[in-house]
Tab-separated table of C-alpha atoms in Angstrom:
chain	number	residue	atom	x	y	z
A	161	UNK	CA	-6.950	8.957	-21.214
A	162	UNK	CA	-3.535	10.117	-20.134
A	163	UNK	CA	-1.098	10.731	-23.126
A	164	UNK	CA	1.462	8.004	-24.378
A	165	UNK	CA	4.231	7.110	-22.374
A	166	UNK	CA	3.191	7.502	-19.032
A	167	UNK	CA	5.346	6.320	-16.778
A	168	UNK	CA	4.237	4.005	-13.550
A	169	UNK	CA	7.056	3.177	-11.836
A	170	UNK	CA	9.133	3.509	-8.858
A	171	UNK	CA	13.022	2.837	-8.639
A	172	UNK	CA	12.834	2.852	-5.191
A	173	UNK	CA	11.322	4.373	-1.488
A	174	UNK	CA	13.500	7.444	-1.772
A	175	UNK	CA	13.409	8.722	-5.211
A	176	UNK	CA	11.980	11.908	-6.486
A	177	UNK	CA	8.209	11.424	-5.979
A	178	UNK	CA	5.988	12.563	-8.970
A	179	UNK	CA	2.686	10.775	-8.662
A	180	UNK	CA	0.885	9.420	-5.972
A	181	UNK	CA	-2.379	7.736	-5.611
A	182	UNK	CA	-4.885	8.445	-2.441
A	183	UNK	CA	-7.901	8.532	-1.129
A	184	UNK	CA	-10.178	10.598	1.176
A	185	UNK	CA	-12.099	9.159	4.050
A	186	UNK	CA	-15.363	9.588	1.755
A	187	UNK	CA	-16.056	8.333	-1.638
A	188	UNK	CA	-16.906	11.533	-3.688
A	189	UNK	CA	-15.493	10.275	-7.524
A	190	UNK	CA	-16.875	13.148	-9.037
A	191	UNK	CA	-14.902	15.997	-6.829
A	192	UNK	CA	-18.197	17.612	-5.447
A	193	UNK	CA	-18.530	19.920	-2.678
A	194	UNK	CA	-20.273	18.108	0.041
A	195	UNK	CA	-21.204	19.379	3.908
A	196	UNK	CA	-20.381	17.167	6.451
A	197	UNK	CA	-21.356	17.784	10.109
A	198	UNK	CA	-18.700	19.446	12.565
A	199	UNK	CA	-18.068	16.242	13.788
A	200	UNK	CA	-14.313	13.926	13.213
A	201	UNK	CA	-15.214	12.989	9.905
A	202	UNK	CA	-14.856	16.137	8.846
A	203	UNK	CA	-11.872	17.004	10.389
A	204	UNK	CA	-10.277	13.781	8.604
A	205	UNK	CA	-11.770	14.935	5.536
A	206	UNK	CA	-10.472	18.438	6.326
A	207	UNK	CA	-6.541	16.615	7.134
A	208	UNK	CA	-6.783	14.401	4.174
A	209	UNK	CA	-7.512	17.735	1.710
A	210	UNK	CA	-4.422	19.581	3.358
A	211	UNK	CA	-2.584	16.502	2.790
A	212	UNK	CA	-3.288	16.614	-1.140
A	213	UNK	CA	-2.728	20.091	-0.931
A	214	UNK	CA	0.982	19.648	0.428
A	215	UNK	CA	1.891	16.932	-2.106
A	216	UNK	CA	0.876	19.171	-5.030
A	217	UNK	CA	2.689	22.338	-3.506
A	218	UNK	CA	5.435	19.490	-3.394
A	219	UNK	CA	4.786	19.294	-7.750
A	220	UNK	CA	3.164	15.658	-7.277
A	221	UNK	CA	0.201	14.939	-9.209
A	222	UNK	CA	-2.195	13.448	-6.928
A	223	UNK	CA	-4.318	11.073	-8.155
A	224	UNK	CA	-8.121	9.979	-6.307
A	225	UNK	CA	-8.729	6.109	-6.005
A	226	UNK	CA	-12.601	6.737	-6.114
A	227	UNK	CA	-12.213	9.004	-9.450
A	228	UNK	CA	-10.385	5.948	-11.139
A	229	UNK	CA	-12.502	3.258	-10.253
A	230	UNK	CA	-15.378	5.773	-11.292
A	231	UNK	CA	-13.799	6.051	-14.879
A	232	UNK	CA	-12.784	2.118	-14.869
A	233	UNK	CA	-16.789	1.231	-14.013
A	234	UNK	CA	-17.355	2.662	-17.273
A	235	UNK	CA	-16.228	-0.031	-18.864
A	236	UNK	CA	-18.724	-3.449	-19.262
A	237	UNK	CA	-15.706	-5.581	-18.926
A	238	UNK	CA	-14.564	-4.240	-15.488
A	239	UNK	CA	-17.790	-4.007	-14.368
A	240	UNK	CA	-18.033	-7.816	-15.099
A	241	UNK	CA	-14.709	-8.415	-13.695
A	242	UNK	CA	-14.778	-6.613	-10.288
A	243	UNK	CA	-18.796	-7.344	-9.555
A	244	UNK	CA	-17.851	-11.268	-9.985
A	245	UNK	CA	-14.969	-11.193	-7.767
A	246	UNK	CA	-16.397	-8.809	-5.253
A	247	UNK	CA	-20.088	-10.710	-4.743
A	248	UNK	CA	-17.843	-14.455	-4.637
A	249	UNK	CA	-16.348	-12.827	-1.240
A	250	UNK	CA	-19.850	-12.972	0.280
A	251	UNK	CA	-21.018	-15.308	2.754
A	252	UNK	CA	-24.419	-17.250	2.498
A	253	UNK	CA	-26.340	-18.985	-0.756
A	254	UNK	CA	-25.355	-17.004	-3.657
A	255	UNK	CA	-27.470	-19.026	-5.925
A	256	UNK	CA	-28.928	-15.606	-6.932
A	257	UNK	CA	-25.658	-13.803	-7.716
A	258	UNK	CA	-25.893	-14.007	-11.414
A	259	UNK	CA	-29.400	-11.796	-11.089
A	260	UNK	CA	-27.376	-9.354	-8.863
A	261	UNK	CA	-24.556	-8.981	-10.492
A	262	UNK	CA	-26.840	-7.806	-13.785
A	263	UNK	CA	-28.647	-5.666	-11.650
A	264	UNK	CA	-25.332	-4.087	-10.241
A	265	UNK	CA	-23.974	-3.674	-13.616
A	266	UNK	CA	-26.758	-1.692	-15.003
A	267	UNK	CA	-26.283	0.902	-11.930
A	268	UNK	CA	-24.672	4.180	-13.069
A	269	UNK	CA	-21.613	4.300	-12.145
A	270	UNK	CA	-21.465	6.866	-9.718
A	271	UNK	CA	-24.044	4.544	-7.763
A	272	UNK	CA	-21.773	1.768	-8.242
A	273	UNK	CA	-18.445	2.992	-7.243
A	274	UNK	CA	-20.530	4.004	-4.121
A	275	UNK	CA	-22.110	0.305	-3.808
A	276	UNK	CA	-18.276	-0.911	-3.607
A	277	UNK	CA	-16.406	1.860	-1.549
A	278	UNK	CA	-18.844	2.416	1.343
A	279	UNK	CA	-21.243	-0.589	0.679
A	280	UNK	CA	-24.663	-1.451	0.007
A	281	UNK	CA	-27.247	-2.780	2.335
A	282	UNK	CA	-29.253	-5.796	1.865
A	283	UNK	CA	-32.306	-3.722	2.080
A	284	UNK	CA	-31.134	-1.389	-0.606
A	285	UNK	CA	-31.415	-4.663	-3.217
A	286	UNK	CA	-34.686	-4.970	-5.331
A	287	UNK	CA	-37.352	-6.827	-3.282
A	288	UNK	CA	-36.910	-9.897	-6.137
A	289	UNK	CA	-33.322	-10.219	-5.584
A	290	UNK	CA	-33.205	-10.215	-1.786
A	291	UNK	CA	-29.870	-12.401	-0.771
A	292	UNK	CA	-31.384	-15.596	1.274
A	293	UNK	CA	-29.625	-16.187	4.720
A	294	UNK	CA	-29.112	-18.746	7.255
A	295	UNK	CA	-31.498	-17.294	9.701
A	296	UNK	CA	-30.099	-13.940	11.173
A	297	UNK	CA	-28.912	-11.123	9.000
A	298	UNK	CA	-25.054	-11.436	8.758
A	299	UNK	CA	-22.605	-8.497	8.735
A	300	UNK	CA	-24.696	-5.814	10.361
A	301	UNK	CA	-27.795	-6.007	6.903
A	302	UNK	CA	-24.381	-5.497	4.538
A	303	UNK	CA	-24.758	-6.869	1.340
A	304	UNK	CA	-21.807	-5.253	0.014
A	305	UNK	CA	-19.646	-4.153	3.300
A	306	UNK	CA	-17.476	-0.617	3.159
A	307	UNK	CA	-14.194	-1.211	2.718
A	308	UNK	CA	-12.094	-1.128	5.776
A	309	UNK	CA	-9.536	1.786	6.464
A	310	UNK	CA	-9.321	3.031	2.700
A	311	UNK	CA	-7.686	6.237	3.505
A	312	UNK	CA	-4.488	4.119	4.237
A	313	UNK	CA	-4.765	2.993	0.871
A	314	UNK	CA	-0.481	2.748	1.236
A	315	UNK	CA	-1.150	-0.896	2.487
A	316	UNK	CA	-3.027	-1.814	-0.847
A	317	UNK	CA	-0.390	-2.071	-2.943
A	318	UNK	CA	3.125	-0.974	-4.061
A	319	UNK	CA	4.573	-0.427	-6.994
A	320	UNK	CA	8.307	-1.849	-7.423
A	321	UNK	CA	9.853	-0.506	-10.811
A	322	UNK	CA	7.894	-1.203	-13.050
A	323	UNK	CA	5.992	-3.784	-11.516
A	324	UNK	CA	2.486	-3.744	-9.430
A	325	UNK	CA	2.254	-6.298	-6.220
A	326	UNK	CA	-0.776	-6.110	-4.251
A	327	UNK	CA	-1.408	-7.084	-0.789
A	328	UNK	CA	-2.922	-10.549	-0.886
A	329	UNK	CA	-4.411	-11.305	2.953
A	330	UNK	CA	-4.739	-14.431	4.134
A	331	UNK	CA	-7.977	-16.863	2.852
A	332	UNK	CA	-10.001	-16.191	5.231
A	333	UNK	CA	-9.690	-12.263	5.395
A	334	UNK	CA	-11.268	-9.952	2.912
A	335	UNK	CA	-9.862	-9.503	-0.326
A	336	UNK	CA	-12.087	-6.488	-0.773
A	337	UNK	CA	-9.544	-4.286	-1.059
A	338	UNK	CA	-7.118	-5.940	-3.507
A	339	UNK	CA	-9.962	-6.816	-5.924
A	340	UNK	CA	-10.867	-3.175	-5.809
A	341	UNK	CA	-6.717	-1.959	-6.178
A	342	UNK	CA	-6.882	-4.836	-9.064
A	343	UNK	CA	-9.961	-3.259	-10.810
A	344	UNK	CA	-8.698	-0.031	-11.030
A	345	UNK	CA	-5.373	-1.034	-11.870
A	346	UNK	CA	-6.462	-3.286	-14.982
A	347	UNK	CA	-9.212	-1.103	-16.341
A	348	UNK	CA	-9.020	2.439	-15.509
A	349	UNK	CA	-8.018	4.252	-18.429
A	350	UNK	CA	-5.161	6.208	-16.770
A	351	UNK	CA	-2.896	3.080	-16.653
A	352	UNK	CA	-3.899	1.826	-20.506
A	353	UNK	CA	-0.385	3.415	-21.685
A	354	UNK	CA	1.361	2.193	-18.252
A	355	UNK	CA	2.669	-1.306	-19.702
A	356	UNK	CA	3.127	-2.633	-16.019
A	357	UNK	CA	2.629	-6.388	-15.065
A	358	UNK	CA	1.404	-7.532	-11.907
A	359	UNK	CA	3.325	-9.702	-9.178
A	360	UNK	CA	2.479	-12.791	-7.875
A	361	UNK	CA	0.086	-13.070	-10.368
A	362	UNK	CA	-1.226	-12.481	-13.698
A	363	UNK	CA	-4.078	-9.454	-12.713
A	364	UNK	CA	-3.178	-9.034	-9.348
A	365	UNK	CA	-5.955	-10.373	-7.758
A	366	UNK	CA	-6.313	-14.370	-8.209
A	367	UNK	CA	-7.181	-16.457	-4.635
A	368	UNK	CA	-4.471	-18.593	-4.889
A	369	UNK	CA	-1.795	-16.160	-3.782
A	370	UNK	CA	-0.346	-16.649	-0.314
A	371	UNK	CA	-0.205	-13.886	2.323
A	372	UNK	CA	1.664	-10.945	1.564
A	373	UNK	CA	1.182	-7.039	2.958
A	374	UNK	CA	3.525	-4.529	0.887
A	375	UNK	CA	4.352	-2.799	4.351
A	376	UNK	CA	6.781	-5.721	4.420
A	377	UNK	CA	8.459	-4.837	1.591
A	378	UNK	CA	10.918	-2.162	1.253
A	379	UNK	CA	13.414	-0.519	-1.805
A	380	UNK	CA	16.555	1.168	0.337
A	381	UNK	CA	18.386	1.520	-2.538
A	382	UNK	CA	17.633	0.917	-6.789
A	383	UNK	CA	17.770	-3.025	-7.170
A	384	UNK	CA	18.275	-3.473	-3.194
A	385	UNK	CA	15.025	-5.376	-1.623
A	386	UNK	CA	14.536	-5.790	1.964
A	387	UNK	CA	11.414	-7.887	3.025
A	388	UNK	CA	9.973	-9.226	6.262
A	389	UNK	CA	8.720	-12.926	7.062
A	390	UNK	CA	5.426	-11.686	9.569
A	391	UNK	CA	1.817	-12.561	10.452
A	392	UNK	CA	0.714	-10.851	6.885
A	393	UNK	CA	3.653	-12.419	4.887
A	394	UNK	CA	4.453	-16.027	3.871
A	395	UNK	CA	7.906	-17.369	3.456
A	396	UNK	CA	5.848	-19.033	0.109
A	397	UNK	CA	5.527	-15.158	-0.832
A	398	UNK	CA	8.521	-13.935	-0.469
A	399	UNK	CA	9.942	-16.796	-2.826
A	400	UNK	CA	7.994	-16.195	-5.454
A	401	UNK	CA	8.281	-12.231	-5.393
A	402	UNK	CA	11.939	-13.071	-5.599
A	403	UNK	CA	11.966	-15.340	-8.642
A	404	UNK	CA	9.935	-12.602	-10.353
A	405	UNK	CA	12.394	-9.379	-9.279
A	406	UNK	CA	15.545	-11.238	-10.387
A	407	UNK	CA	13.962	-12.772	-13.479
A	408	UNK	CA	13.115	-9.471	-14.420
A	409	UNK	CA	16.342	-7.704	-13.438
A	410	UNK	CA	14.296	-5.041	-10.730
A	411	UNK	CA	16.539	-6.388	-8.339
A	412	UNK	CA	19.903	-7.568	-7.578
A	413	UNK	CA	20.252	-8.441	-4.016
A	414	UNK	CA	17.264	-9.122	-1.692
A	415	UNK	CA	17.547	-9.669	1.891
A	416	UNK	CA	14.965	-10.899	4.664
A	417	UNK	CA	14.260	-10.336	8.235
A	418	UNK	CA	12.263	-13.374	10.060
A	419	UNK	CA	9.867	-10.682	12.538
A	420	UNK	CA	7.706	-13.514	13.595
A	421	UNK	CA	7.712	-13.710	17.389
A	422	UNK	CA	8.238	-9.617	17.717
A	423	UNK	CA	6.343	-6.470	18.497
A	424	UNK	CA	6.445	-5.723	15.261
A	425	UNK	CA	3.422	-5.851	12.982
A	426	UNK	CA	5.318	-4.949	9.592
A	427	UNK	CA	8.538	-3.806	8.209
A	428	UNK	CA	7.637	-0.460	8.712
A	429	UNK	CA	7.594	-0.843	12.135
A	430	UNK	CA	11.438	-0.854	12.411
A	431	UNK	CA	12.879	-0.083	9.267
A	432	UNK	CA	11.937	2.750	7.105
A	433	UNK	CA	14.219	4.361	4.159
A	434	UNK	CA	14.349	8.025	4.683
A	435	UNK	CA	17.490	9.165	1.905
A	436	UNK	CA	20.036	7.065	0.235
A	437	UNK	CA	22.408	6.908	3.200
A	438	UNK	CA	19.869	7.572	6.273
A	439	UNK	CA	17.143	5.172	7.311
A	440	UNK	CA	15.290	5.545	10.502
A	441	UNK	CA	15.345	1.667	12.348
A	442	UNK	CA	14.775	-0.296	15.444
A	443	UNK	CA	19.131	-1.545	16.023
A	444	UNK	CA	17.963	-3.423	19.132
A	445	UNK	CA	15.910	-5.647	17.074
A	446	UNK	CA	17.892	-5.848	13.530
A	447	UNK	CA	20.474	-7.353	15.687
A	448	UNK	CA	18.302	-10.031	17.380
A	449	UNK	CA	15.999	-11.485	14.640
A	450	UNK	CA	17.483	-14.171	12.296
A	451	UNK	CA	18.229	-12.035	8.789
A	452	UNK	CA	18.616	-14.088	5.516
A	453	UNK	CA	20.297	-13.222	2.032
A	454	UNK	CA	18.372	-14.285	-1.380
A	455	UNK	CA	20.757	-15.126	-4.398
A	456	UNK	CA	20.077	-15.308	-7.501
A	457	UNK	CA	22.198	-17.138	-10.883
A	458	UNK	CA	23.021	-15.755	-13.977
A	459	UNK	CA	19.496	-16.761	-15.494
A	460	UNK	CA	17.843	-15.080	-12.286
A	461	UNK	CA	16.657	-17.870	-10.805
A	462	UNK	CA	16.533	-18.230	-7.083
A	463	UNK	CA	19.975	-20.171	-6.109
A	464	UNK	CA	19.746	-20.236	-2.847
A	465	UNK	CA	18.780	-18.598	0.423
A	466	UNK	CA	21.287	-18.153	3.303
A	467	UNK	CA	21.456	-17.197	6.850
A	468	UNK	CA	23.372	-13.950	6.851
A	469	UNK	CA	27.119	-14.949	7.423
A	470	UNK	CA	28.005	-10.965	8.909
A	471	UNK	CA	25.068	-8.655	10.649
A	472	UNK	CA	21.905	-7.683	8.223
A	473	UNK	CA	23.181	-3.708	8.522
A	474	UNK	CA	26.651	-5.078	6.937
A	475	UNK	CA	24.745	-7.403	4.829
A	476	UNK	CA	22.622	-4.014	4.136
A	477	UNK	CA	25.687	-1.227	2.958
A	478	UNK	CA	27.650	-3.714	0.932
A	479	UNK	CA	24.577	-4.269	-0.763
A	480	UNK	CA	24.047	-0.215	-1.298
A	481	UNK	CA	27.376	0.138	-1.686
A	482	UNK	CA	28.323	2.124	0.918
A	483	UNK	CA	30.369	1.604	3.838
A	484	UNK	CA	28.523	5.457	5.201
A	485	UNK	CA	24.868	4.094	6.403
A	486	UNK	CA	23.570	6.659	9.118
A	487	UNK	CA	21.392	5.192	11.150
A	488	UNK	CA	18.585	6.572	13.273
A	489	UNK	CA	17.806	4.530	16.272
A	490	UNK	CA	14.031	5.082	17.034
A	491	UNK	CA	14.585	3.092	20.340
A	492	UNK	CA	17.593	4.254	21.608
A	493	UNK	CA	16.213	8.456	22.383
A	494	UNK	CA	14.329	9.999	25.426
A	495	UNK	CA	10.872	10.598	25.272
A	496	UNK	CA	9.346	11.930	23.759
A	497	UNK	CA	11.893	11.645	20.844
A	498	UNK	CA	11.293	7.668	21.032
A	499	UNK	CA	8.044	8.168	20.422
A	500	UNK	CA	7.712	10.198	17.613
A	501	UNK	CA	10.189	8.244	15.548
A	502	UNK	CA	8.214	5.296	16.385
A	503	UNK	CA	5.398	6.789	14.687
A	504	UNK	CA	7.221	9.289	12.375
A	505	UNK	CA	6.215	7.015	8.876
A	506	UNK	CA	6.693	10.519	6.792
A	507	UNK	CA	6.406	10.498	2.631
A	508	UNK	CA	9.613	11.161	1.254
A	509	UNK	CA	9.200	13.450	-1.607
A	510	UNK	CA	13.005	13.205	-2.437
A	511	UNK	CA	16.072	11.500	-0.666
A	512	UNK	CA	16.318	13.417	2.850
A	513	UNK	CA	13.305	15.546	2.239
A	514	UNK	CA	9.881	14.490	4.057
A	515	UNK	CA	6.178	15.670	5.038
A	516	UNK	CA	5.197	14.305	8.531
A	517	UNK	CA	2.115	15.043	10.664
A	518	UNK	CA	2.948	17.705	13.199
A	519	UNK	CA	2.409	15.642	16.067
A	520	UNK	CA	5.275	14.095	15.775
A	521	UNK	CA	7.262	17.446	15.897
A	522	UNK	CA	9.495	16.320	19.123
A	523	UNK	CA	11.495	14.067	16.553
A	524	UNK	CA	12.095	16.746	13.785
A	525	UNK	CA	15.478	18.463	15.607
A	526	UNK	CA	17.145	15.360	15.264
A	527	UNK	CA	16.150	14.952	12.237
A	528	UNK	CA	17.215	17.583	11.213
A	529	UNK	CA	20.512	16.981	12.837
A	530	UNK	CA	20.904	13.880	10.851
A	531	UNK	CA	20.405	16.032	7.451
A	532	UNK	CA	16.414	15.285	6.817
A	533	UNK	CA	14.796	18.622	5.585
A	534	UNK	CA	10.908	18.466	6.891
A	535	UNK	CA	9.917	19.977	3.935
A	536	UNK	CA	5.721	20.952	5.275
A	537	UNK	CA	3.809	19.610	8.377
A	538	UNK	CA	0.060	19.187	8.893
A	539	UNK	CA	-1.923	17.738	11.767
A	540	UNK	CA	-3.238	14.053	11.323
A	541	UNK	CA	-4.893	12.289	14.325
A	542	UNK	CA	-7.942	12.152	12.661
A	543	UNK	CA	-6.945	10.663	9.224
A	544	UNK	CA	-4.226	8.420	10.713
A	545	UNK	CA	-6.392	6.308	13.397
A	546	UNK	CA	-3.059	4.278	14.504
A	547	UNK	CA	-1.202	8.194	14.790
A	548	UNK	CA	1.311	6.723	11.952
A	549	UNK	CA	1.765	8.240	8.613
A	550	UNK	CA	1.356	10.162	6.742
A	551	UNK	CA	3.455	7.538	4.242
A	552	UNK	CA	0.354	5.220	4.421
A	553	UNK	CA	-1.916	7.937	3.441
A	554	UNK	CA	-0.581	7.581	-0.301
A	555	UNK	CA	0.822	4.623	-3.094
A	556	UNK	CA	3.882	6.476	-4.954
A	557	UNK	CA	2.798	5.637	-8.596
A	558	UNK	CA	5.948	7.445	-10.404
A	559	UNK	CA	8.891	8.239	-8.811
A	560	UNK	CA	12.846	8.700	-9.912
């Protein structure tokens, strides 16, 4: 139980970071010493470790998402919760779910936080509670798959003041991962004293939210919003995380980019906060796509949304305030400068100080040049598998 008072929030992507939440390419809840073969898993675990490492020489306090859903199973209620949301995902007759679902519950929990991290096979169910299929096994013999990618547990969820919104993919993608983030967040006892709420919804995790992926959503600046319209985010989403940021005062300007029809995947891709006057961005592009402002009356209702009447960068400083934004063009540098920007995604600890994976050390000079202290490096083309990061290695739980 962590003492009263904790705080879980985060003014914005370049405060002063104090907790973080990750996880390691393994599910190990309990912190034990395992041996893993010489092999790339272990030199992911090995990058993940020095990763933690940094963020605590850093004075973070680095929380495990395995270790929290291990002390959240311990409760009946959120074993109840997460086992009926989890087993609803699967395909085929689930006309024996209620007989699995006990059986899961009555697993210890170290077993269970296993079952729902890296999976459980349809073999490994008791012979009397076999799932029936339509002919062939379906997904590989998984009962329960793994969860996909959970070291870049960044793309879960973010939190946004004091505020949780979680990634909600679109209906026909799993919502593994977002019923697992919701889980934790709702019954794990190191948030009981957090007094957050949860956007869109109520507990974070209901079906009928539309597509949204928090890499789309970005804090420049305390009460300054910038959000993309993309594959993984719905027009539909953005409006309703709006109503709730101005009804609740966490924000008081929010602009949009429209990135459907680009290269880009998310946000991140060409717009990235990196210290309360520098941010590290794709120009070519800002100036091309169509860029929107969100108002909001004095009751903080959503009055209207507008086609930017000067470019989103203006739109951008008078909205921060400043007339001084420095402004790093990713695109615009020889290789293999480009490049390494492209992929830079550091964690910024505090405004203008960062961690980055080393191989991205042809970018750092001009960094530098620009005033960005690279505070510690570490190698991480084994935990990244895209060679981005580390910032979606880690959720920033706390920062100021």
């Amino acid at each position: 139980m962590v003492k009263a008072g904790t705080a879980i929030s985060v003014i914005d992507d370049i405060g002063v970071l104090k907790e973080a939440l990750v996880q390691g390419p393994f599910c190990n809840p309990l912190g034990e010493t395992t041996g893993l073969a010489e092999d790339e898993s272990q030199e992911a675990a090995q990058q993940h470790g020095r990763l933690v490492r940094e963020l605590e020489t850093a004075g973070v306090t680095v929380r495990h998402l395995d270790a929290q859903l291990y002390s959240a199973l311990g409760f009946a209620d959120a074993r109840d919760w997460i086992l009926e949301r989890r087993i609803s995902e699967l395909k085929g007759d689930q006309s024996g779910s209620c007989d699995i679902i006990s059986w899961l519950s009555e697993q210890p929990a170290q077993a269970l936080t296993g079952y729902l991290m890296d999976g459980m096979y349809d073999a490994d169910l008791p012979a009397g509670l076999a799932r029936p299929h339509e002919g062939a096994t379906q997904d590989d013999g998984w009962f329960i798959a793994p969860l996909a990618n959970v070291a870049n547990l960044g793309g879960w969820f973010c939190v946004i003041g004091g505020g949780v919104l979680l990634s909600q993919p679109e209906l026909q993608q799993s919502r593994a991962a977002a019923i697992t983030a919701g889980a934790v967040l709702n019954f794990a006892p190191m948030f009981d004293q957090s007094r957050f709420e949860f956007w869109l919804t109520a507990d974070g995790a209901e079906r009928s939210c539309p597509p949204l992926d928090v890499n789309d959503i970005a804090m420049p600046g305390e009460r300054v919003c910038v959000a993309a319209i993309t594959k993984g985010t719905s027009v539909r989403a953005l409006s309703l995380l709006a109503e709730s940021l101005f009804r609740e005062n966490k924000a008081g300007t929010m602009l949009w980019l429209d990135l459907t029809g680009t290269d880009c995947a998310c946000l991140d891709d060409c717009f990235l906060p990196l210290s309360r006057e520098c941010l590290l961005v794709d120009m070519k592009l800002l100036k091309t796509v169509n860029s929107f402002v969100v108002r909001a009356n004095h009751r903080g209702a959503v009055l209207a949304i507008e086609a930017c009447r000067t470019s989103f960068v203006d739109e951008l400083a008078r909205s921060m305030g400043t007339a001084d934004l420095v402004l790093i063009d990713m695109k615009r540098q020889p290789e293999p400068v480009a490049d390494a920007l492209t992929r830079l995604a550091p964690i910024v600890l505090s405004p203008g100080r960062i961690i980055a994976f080393e191989e991205h050390a042809a970018a750092f000079r001009l960094l530098e040049q620009h005033g960005v202290e690279i505070v510690s490096t570490f190698p991480g083309a084994a935990v990244s598998g895209q060679g981005k990061g580390p910032r979606g290695l880690m959720t920033a739980l706390h920062a100021t």
